[in-house]
Short mmCIF file of C-alpha atoms and ligand atoms in Angstrom, two decimals:
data_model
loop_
_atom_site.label_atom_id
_atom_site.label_comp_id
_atom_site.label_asym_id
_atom_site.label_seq_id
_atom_site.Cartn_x
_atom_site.Cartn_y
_atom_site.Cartn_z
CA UNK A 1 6.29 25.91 -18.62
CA UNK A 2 8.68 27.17 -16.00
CA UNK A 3 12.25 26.91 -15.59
CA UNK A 4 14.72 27.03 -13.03
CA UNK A 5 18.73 27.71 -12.83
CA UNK A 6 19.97 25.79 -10.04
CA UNK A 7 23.98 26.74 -9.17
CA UNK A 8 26.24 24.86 -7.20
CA UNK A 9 26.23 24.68 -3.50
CA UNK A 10 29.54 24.00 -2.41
CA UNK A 11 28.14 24.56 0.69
CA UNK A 12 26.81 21.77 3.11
CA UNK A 13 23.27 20.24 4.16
CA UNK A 14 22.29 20.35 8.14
CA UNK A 15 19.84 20.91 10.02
CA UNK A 16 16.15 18.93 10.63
CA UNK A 17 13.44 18.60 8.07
CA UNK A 18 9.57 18.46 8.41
CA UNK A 19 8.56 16.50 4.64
CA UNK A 20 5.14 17.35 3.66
CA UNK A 21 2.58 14.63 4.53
CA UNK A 22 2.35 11.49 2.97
CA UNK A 23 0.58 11.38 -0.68
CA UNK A 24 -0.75 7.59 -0.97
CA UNK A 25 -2.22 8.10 3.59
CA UNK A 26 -3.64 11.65 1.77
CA UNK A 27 -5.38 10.12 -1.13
CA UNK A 28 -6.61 7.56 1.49
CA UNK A 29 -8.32 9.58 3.87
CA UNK A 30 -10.08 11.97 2.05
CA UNK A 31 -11.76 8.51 0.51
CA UNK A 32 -12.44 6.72 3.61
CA UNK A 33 -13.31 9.88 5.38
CA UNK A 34 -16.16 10.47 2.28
CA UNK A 35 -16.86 6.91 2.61
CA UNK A 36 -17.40 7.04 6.44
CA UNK A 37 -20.32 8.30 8.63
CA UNK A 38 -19.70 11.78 10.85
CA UNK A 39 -16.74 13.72 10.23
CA UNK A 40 -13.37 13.28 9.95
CA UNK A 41 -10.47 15.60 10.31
CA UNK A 42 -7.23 15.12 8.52
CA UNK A 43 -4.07 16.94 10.12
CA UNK A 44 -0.56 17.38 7.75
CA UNK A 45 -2.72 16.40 4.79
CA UNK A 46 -0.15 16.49 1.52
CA UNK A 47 -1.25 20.01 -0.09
CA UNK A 48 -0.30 19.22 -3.75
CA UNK A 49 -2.15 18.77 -7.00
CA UNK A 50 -3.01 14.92 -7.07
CA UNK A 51 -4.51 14.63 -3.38
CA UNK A 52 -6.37 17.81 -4.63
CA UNK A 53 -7.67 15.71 -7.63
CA UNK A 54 -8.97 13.18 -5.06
CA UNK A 55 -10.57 16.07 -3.07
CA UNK A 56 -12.33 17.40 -6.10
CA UNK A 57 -13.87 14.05 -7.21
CA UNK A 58 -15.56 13.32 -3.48
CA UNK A 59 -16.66 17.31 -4.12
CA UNK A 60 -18.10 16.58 -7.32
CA UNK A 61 -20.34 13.22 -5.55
CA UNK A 62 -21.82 16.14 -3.32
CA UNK A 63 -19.32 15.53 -0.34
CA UNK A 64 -18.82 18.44 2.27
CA UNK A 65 -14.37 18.70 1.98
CA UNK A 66 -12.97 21.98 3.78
CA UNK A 67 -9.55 22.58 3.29
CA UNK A 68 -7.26 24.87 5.43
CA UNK A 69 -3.57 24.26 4.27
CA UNK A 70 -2.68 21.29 5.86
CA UNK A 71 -5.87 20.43 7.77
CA UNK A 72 -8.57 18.89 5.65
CA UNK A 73 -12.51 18.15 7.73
CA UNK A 74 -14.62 16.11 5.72
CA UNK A 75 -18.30 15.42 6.17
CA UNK A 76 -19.05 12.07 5.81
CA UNK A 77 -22.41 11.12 4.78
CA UNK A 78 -21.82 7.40 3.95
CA UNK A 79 -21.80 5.87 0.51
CA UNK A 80 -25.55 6.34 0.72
CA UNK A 81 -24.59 9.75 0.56
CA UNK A 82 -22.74 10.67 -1.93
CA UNK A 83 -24.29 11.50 -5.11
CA UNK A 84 -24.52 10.87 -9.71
CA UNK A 85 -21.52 14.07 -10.41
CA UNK A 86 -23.25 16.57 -13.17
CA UNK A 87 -19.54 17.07 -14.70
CA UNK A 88 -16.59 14.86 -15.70
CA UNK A 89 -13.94 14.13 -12.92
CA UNK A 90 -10.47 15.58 -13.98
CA UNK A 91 -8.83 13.47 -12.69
CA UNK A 92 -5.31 15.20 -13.56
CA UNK A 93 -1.80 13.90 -13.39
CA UNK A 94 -2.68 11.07 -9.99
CA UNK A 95 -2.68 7.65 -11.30
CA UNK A 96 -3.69 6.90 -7.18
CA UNK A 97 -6.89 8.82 -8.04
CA UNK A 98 -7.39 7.04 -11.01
CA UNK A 99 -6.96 3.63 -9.79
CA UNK A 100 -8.30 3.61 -6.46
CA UNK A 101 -11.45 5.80 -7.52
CA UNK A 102 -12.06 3.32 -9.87
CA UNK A 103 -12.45 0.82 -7.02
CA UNK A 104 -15.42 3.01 -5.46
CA UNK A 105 -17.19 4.45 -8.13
CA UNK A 106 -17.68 0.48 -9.47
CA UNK A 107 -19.89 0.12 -6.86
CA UNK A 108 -22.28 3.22 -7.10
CA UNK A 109 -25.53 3.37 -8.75
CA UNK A 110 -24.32 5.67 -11.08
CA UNK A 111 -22.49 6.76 -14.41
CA UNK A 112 -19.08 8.74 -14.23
CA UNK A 113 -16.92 10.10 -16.52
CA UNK A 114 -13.07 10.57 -15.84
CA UNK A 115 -10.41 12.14 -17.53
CA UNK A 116 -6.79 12.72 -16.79
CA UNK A 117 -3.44 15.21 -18.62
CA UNK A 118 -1.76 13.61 -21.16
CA UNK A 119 0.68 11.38 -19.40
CA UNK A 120 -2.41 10.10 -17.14
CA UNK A 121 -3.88 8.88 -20.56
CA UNK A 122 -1.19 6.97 -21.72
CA UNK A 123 -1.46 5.05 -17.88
CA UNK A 124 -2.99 1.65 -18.25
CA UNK A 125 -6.39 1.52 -16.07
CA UNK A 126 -7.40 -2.49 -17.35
CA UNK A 127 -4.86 -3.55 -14.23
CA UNK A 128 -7.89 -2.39 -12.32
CA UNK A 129 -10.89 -2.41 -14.91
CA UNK A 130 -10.65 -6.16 -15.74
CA UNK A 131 -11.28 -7.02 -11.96
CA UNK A 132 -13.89 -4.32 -11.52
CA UNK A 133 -15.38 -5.88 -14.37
CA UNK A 134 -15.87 -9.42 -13.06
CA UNK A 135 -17.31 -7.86 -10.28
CA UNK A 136 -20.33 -6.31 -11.97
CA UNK A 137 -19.20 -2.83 -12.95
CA UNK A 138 -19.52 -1.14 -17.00
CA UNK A 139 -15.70 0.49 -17.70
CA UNK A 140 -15.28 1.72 -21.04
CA UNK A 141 -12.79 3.67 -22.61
CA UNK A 142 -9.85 3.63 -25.38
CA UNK A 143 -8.55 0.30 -26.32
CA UNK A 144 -11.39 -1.96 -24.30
CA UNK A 145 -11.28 0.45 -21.04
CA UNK A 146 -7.26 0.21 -20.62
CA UNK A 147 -6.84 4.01 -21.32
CA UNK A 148 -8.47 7.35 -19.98
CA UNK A 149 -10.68 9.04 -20.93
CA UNK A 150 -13.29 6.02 -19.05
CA UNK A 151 -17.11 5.87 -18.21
CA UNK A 152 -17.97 4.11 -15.59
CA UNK A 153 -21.41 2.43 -14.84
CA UNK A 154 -21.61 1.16 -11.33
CA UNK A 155 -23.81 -0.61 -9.46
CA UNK A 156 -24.38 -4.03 -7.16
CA UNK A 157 -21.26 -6.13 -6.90
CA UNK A 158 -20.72 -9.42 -6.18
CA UNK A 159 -17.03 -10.25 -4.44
CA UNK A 160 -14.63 -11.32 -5.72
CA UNK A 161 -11.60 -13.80 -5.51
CA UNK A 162 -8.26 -12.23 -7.33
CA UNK A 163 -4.59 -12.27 -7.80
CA UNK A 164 -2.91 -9.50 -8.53
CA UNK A 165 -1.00 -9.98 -11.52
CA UNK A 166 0.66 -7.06 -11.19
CA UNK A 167 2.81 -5.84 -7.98
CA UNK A 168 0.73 -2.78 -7.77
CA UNK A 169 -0.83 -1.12 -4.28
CA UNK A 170 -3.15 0.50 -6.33
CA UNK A 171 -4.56 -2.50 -8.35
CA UNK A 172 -4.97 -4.09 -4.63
CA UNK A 173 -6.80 -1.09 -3.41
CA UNK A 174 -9.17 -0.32 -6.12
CA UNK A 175 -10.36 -3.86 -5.87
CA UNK A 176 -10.46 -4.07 -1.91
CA UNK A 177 -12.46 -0.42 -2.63
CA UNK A 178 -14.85 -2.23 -4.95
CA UNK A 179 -15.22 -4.95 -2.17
CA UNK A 180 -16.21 -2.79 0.37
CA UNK A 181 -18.90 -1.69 -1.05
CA UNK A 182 -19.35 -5.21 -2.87
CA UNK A 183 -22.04 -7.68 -1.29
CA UNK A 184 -20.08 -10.95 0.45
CA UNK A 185 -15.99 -11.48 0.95
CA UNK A 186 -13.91 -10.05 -1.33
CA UNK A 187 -10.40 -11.21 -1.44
CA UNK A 188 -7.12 -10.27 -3.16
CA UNK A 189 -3.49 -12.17 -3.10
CA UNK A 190 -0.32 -10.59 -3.59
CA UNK A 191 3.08 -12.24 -4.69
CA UNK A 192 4.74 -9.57 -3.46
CA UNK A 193 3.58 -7.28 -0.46
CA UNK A 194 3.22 -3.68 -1.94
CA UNK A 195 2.12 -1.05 0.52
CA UNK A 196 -0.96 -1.70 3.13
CA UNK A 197 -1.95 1.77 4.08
CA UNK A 198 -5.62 1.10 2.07
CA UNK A 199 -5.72 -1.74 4.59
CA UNK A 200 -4.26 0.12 7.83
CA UNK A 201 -6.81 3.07 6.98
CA UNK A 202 -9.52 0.96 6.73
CA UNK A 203 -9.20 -0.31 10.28
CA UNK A 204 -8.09 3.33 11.39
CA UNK A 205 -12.26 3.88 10.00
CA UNK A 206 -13.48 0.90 12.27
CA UNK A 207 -13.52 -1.29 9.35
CA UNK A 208 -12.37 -5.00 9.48
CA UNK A 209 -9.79 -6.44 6.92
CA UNK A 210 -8.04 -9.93 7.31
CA UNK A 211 -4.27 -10.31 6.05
CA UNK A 212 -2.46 -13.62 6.37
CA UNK A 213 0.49 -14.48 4.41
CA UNK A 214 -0.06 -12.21 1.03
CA UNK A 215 -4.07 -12.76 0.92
CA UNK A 216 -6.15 -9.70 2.18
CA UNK A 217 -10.18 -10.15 2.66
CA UNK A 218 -12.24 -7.96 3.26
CA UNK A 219 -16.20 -8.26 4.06
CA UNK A 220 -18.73 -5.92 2.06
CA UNK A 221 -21.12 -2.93 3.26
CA UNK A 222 -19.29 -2.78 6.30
CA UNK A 223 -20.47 0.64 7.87
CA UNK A 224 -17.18 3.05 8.60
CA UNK A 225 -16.87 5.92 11.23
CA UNK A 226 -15.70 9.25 10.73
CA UNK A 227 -12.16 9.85 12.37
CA UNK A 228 -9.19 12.01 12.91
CA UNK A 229 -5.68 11.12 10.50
CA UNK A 230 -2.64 12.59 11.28
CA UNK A 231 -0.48 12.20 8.05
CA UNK A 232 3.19 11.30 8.47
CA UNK A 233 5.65 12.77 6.24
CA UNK A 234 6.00 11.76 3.09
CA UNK A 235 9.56 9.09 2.94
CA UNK A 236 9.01 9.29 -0.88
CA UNK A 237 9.81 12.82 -0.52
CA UNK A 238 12.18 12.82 2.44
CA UNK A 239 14.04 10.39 -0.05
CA UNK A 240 15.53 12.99 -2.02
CA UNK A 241 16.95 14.72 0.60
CA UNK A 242 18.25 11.60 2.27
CA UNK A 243 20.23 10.88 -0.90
CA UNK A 244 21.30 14.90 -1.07
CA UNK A 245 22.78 14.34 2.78
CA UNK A 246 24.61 11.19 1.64
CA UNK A 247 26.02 13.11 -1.82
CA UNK A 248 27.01 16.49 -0.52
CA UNK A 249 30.24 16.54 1.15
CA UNK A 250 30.33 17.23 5.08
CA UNK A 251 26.26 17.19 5.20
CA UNK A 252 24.14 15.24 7.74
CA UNK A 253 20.10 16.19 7.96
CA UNK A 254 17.97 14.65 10.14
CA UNK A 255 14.15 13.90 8.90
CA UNK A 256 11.17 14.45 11.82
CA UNK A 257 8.10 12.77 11.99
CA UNK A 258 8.67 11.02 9.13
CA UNK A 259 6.20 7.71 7.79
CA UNK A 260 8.44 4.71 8.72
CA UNK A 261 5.79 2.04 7.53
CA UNK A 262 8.04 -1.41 6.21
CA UNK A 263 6.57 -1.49 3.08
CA UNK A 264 7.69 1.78 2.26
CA UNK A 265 11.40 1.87 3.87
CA UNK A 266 13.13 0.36 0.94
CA UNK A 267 14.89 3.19 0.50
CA UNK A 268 16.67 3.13 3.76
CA UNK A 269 17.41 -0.56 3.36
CA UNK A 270 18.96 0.11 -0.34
CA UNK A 271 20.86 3.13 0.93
CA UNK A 272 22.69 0.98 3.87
CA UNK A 273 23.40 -1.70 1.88
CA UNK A 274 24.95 1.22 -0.19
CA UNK A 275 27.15 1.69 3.16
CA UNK A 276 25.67 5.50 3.75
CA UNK A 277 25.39 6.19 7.14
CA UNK A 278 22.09 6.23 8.16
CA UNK A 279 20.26 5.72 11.70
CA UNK A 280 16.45 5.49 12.02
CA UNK A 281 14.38 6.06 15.21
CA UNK A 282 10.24 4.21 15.38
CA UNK A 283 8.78 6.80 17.53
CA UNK A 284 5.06 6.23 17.67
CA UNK A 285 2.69 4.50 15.83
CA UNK A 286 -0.32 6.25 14.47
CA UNK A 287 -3.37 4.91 12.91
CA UNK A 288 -1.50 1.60 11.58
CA UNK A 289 1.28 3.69 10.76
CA UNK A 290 4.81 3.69 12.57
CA UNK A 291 6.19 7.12 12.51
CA UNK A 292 10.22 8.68 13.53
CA UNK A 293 12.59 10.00 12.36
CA UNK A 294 15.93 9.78 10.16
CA UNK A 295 19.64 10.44 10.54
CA UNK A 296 22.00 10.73 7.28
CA UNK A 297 25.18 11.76 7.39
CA UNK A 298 27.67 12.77 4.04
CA UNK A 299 29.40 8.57 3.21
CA UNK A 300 31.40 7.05 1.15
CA UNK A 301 28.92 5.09 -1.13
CA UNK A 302 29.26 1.18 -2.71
CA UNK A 303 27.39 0.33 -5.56
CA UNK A 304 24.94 -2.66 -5.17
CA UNK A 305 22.42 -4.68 -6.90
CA UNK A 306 19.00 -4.10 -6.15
CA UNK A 307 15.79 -6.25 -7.55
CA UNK A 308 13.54 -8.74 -6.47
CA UNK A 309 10.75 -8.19 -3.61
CA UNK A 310 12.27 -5.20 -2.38
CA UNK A 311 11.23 -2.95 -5.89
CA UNK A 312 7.85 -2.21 -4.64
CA UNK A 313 9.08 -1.22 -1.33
CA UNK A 314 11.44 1.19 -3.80
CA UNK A 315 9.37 2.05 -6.69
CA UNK A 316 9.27 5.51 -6.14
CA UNK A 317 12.46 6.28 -4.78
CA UNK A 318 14.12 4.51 -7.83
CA UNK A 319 15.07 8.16 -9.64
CA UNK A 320 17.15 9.41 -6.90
CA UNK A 321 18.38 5.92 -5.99
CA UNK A 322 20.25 5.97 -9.43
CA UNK A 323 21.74 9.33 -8.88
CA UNK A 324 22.86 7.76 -5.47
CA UNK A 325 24.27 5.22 -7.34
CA UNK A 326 26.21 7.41 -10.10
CA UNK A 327 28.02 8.70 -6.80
CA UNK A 328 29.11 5.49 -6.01
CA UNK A 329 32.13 3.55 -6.03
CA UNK A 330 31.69 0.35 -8.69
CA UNK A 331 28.48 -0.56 -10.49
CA UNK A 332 24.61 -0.02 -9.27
CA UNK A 333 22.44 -2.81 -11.15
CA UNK A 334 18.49 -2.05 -10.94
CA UNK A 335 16.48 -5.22 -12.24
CA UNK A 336 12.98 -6.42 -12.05
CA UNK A 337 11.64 -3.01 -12.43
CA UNK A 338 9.64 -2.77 -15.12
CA UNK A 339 6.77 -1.54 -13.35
CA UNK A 340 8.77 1.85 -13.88
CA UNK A 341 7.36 1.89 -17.14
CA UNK A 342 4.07 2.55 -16.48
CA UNK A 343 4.50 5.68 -13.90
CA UNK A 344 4.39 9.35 -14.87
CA UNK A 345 6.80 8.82 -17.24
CA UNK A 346 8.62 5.77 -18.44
CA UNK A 347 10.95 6.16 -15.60
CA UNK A 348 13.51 3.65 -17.06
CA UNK A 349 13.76 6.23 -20.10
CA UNK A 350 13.67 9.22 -18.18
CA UNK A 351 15.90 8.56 -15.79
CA UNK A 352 18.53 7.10 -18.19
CA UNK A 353 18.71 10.20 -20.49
CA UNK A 354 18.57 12.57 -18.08
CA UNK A 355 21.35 11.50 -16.03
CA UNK A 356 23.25 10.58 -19.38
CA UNK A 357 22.46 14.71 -20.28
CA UNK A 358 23.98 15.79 -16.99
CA UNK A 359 27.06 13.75 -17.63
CA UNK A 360 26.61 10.34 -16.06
CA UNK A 361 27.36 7.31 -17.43
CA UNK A 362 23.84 4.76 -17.18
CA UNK A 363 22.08 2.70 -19.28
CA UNK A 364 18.56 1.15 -19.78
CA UNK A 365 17.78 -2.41 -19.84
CA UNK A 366 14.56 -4.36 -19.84
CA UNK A 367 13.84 -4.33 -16.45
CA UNK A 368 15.81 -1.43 -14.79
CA UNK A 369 19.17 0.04 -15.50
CA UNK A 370 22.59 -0.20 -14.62
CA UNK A 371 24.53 2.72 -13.78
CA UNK A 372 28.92 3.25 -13.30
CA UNK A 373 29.64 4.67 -10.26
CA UNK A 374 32.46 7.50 -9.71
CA UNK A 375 30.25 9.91 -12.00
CA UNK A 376 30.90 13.59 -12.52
CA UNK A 377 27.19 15.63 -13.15
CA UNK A 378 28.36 18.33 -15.46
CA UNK A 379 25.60 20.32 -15.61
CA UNK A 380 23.47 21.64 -18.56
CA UNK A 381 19.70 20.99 -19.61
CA UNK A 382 17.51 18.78 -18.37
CA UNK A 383 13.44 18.49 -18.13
CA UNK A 384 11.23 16.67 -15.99
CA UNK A 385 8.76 15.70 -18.64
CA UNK A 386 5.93 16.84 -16.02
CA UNK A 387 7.03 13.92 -13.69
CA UNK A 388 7.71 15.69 -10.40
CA UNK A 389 10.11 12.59 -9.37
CA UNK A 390 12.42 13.85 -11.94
CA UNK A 391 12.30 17.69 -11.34
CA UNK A 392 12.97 16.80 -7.54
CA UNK A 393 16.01 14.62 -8.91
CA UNK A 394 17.28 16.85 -11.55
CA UNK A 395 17.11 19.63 -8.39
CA UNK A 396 19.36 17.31 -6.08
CA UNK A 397 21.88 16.48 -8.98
CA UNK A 398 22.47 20.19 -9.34
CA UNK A 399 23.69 20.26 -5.97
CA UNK A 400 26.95 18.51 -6.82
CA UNK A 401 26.93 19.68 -10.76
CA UNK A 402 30.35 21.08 -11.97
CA UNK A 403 28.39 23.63 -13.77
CA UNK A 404 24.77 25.05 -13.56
CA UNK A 405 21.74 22.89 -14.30
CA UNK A 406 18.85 24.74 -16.19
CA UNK A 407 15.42 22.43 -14.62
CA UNK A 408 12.95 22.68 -17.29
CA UNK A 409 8.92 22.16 -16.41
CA UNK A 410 10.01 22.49 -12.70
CA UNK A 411 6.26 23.16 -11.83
CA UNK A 412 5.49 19.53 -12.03
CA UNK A 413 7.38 18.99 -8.49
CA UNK A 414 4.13 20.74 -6.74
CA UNK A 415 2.50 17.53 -7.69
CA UNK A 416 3.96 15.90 -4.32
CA UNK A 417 6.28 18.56 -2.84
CA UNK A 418 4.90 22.71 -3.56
CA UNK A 419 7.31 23.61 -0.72
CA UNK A 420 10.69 21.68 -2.30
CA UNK A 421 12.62 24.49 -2.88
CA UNK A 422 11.82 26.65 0.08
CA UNK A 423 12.61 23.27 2.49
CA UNK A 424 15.91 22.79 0.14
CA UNK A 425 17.24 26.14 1.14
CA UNK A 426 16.49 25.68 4.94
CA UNK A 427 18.89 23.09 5.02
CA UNK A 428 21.60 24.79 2.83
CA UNK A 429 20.89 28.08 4.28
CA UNK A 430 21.82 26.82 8.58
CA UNK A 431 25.05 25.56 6.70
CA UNK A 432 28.31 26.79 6.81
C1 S3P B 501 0.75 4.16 -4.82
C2 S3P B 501 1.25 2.98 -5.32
C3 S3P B 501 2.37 2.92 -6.27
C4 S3P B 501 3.19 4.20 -6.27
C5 S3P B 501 2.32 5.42 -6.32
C6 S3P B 501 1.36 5.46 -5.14
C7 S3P B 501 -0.41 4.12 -3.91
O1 S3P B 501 1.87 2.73 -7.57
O2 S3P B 501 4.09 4.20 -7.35
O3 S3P B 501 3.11 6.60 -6.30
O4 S3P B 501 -0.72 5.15 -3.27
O5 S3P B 501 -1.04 3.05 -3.82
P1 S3P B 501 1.55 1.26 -8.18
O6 S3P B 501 0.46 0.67 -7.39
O7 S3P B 501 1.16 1.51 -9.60
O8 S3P B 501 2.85 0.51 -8.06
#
């Protein structure tokens, strides 16, 4: 367990910033590129420990993966190719490789054993094992299946049709997984539209997937072909420094090639409404996936309230949204997201009493939080818990902290971002 004393800038942020690549596309192609016939190459693949997990699985079902930093070849074989693993998948800290794995190995002739760290065990995987289960699949594990460690028997499956009663991307996946591999049309209706790259990845692969208004079908044993991905950056990442630019005084960053999909630009919707000063640029659009950049500039900063449909366009930006918030002038409400609950860490607990340790003034309710604006961050003590959302944000509230902040278990930020820190001090470093 590492830690980290973070001073004061009092300096400014400027300059441009290349975020690593995006970890849900990441997590996406190494499976469809397994998945797929010939090969496929993956450029700006995310180099941090959960796509690795994902990696390390397709290894383990005999799949060629190469891996030169950022550039990732994969030798698809087909699912007729991949093969029973001799060893139990660790599947680590990634609830993405939990969930959507899930989806694939359902529908292989074999058995499989997964296991995840401690805060991947207290996850719940019935969201996805009760649907996998109608479709033909064994799941077993603690409590009926819900928690890790699971065995897995899969096999034939027949389609299914489902709603998603939770607003979860990775519930949708894991079932549109099983589906493709399922025999007939699998389909799968969302209340709320959570993110589509499973769906925009699939056709990048040659495969076909309908979507009309919230209900997603896909047809089974469709045959995919290898490709090349080019990952966009990561905006769950480029998030923290957005908020950083909007907090430090005289700052303004601009973020390059960065993943501008809707269903993921929540953050740049909350953060205008917010009245920061923000301009965003669709470049090109790349395998399904719109790609630019973003302008923020140092702002004067309104609090808001923020629930509803736009939470899963949010989810994981919610941390440094509510240090945004304690910034702001007047009260930041956060409702209907309990889903927080359920993520590395209960995120409504650990972002409440680690902003209340540094000195700001939030609270927890049932479904979010609310937080005063006009905060001071004091400094002092405060631990990610192993959830790298919370090192990242503990790192950006020591920016403006009166005092220092001591970051506690700051290794857990390599989960999404190894290069935080160096990237960090590029932009304070071109300052003035
Ligand atoms: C993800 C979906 C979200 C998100 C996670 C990545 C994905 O999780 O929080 O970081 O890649 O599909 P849920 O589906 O549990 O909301």
């Amino acid at each position: 367990m590492s830690e980290r004393v973070l001073s004061p800038i009092n300096k400014s942020l400027t300059g441009e910033l290349y975020v690593p690549g995006d970890k849900s596309i990441s997590h996406r192609a190494i499976i469809f590129g397994s998945l797929a016939n010939g090969e496929t190459t993956v450029t700006h693949f995310l180099d941090g420990e959960d796509c690795m997990r994902t990696i390390d699985a397709f290894r383990l079902m005999g799949v060629e993966i190469e891996k030169n930093d950022n550039t990732v070849k994969i030798v698809g074989k087909g699912i007729s190719g991949l093969s029973e693993p001799l060893e139990p998948i660790n599947l680590g800290n990634s609830g993405t490789t939990a969930r959507l794995l899930l989806g694939v190995l359902a529908g292989l002739p074999f058995h499989f054993t997964l296991f995840g760290d401690s805060s991947l065990t207290k996850r719940p995987m019935d969201r996805v094992a009760i649907p996998l289960r109608v479709m033909g699949a064994t799941i077993d594990g603690r409590e009926n299946g819900k928690f890790l460690p699971l065995s897995v028997r899969g096999g034939e499956l027949t389609s299914i049709t489902f709603e998603t009663p939770v607003k979860s991307a990775q519930v949708k996946s894991g079932v549109l997984l099983a589906g493709l591999l399922a025999n007939g049309v699998t389909s799968v209706s969302e209340k709320t539209t959570t993110r589509d790259h499973t769906e925009n990845m699939l056709q990048a692969f040659g495969g076909n997937v309908s979507r009309e208004a919230g209900t997603i079908r896909i047809e089974g044993k469709q045959r995919l072909s290898g490709t090349t991905i080019q990952v966009p950056g990561d905006i769950s990442s480029a998030a923290f420094f957005m908020v950083a630019a909007a907090i430090v005084p005289r700052s303004n960053v601009t973020i390059k090639d960065v993943g501008l999909n809707p269903t993921r630009t929540g953050i740049i919707d909350v953060m205008k409404q917010m009245g920061v000063s923000i301009e965003v640029t669709v470049e090109r659009t790349v395998g399904g996936e719109p790609i630019g950049s973003i302008f923020i500039e140092h702002s004067p900063i309104n609090g808001t309230v923020i629930g509803g449909d736009i939470i899963p366009r949010i989810i994981d930006e919610i941390p440094i949204i509510a240090l945004l918030a304690t910034q702001a002038n007047g009260k930041t409400i956060i409702r209907d997201a309990e889903e927080l609950k359920y993520k590395e860490t209960d995120r409504i607990a650990s972002v409440v009493t680690t902003l209340q340790a540094l000195g700001a003034t939030i609270e927890a309710t049932e479904d979010g939080m609310i937080i005063e604006g006009n905060g001071t961050i004091l400094g002092g003590f405060a631990d990610s818990h192993g959830d790298h959302r919370i090192g990242m944000m503990i790192a950006i509230a020591s920016l403006i902290a009166k005092d220092t902040v001591t970051l506690k278990n700051e290794e857990s930020i390599a989960i999404s971002y190894p290069n935080f820190f160096v990237d960090l001090e590029k932009l304070i470093s071109k300052s003035s």
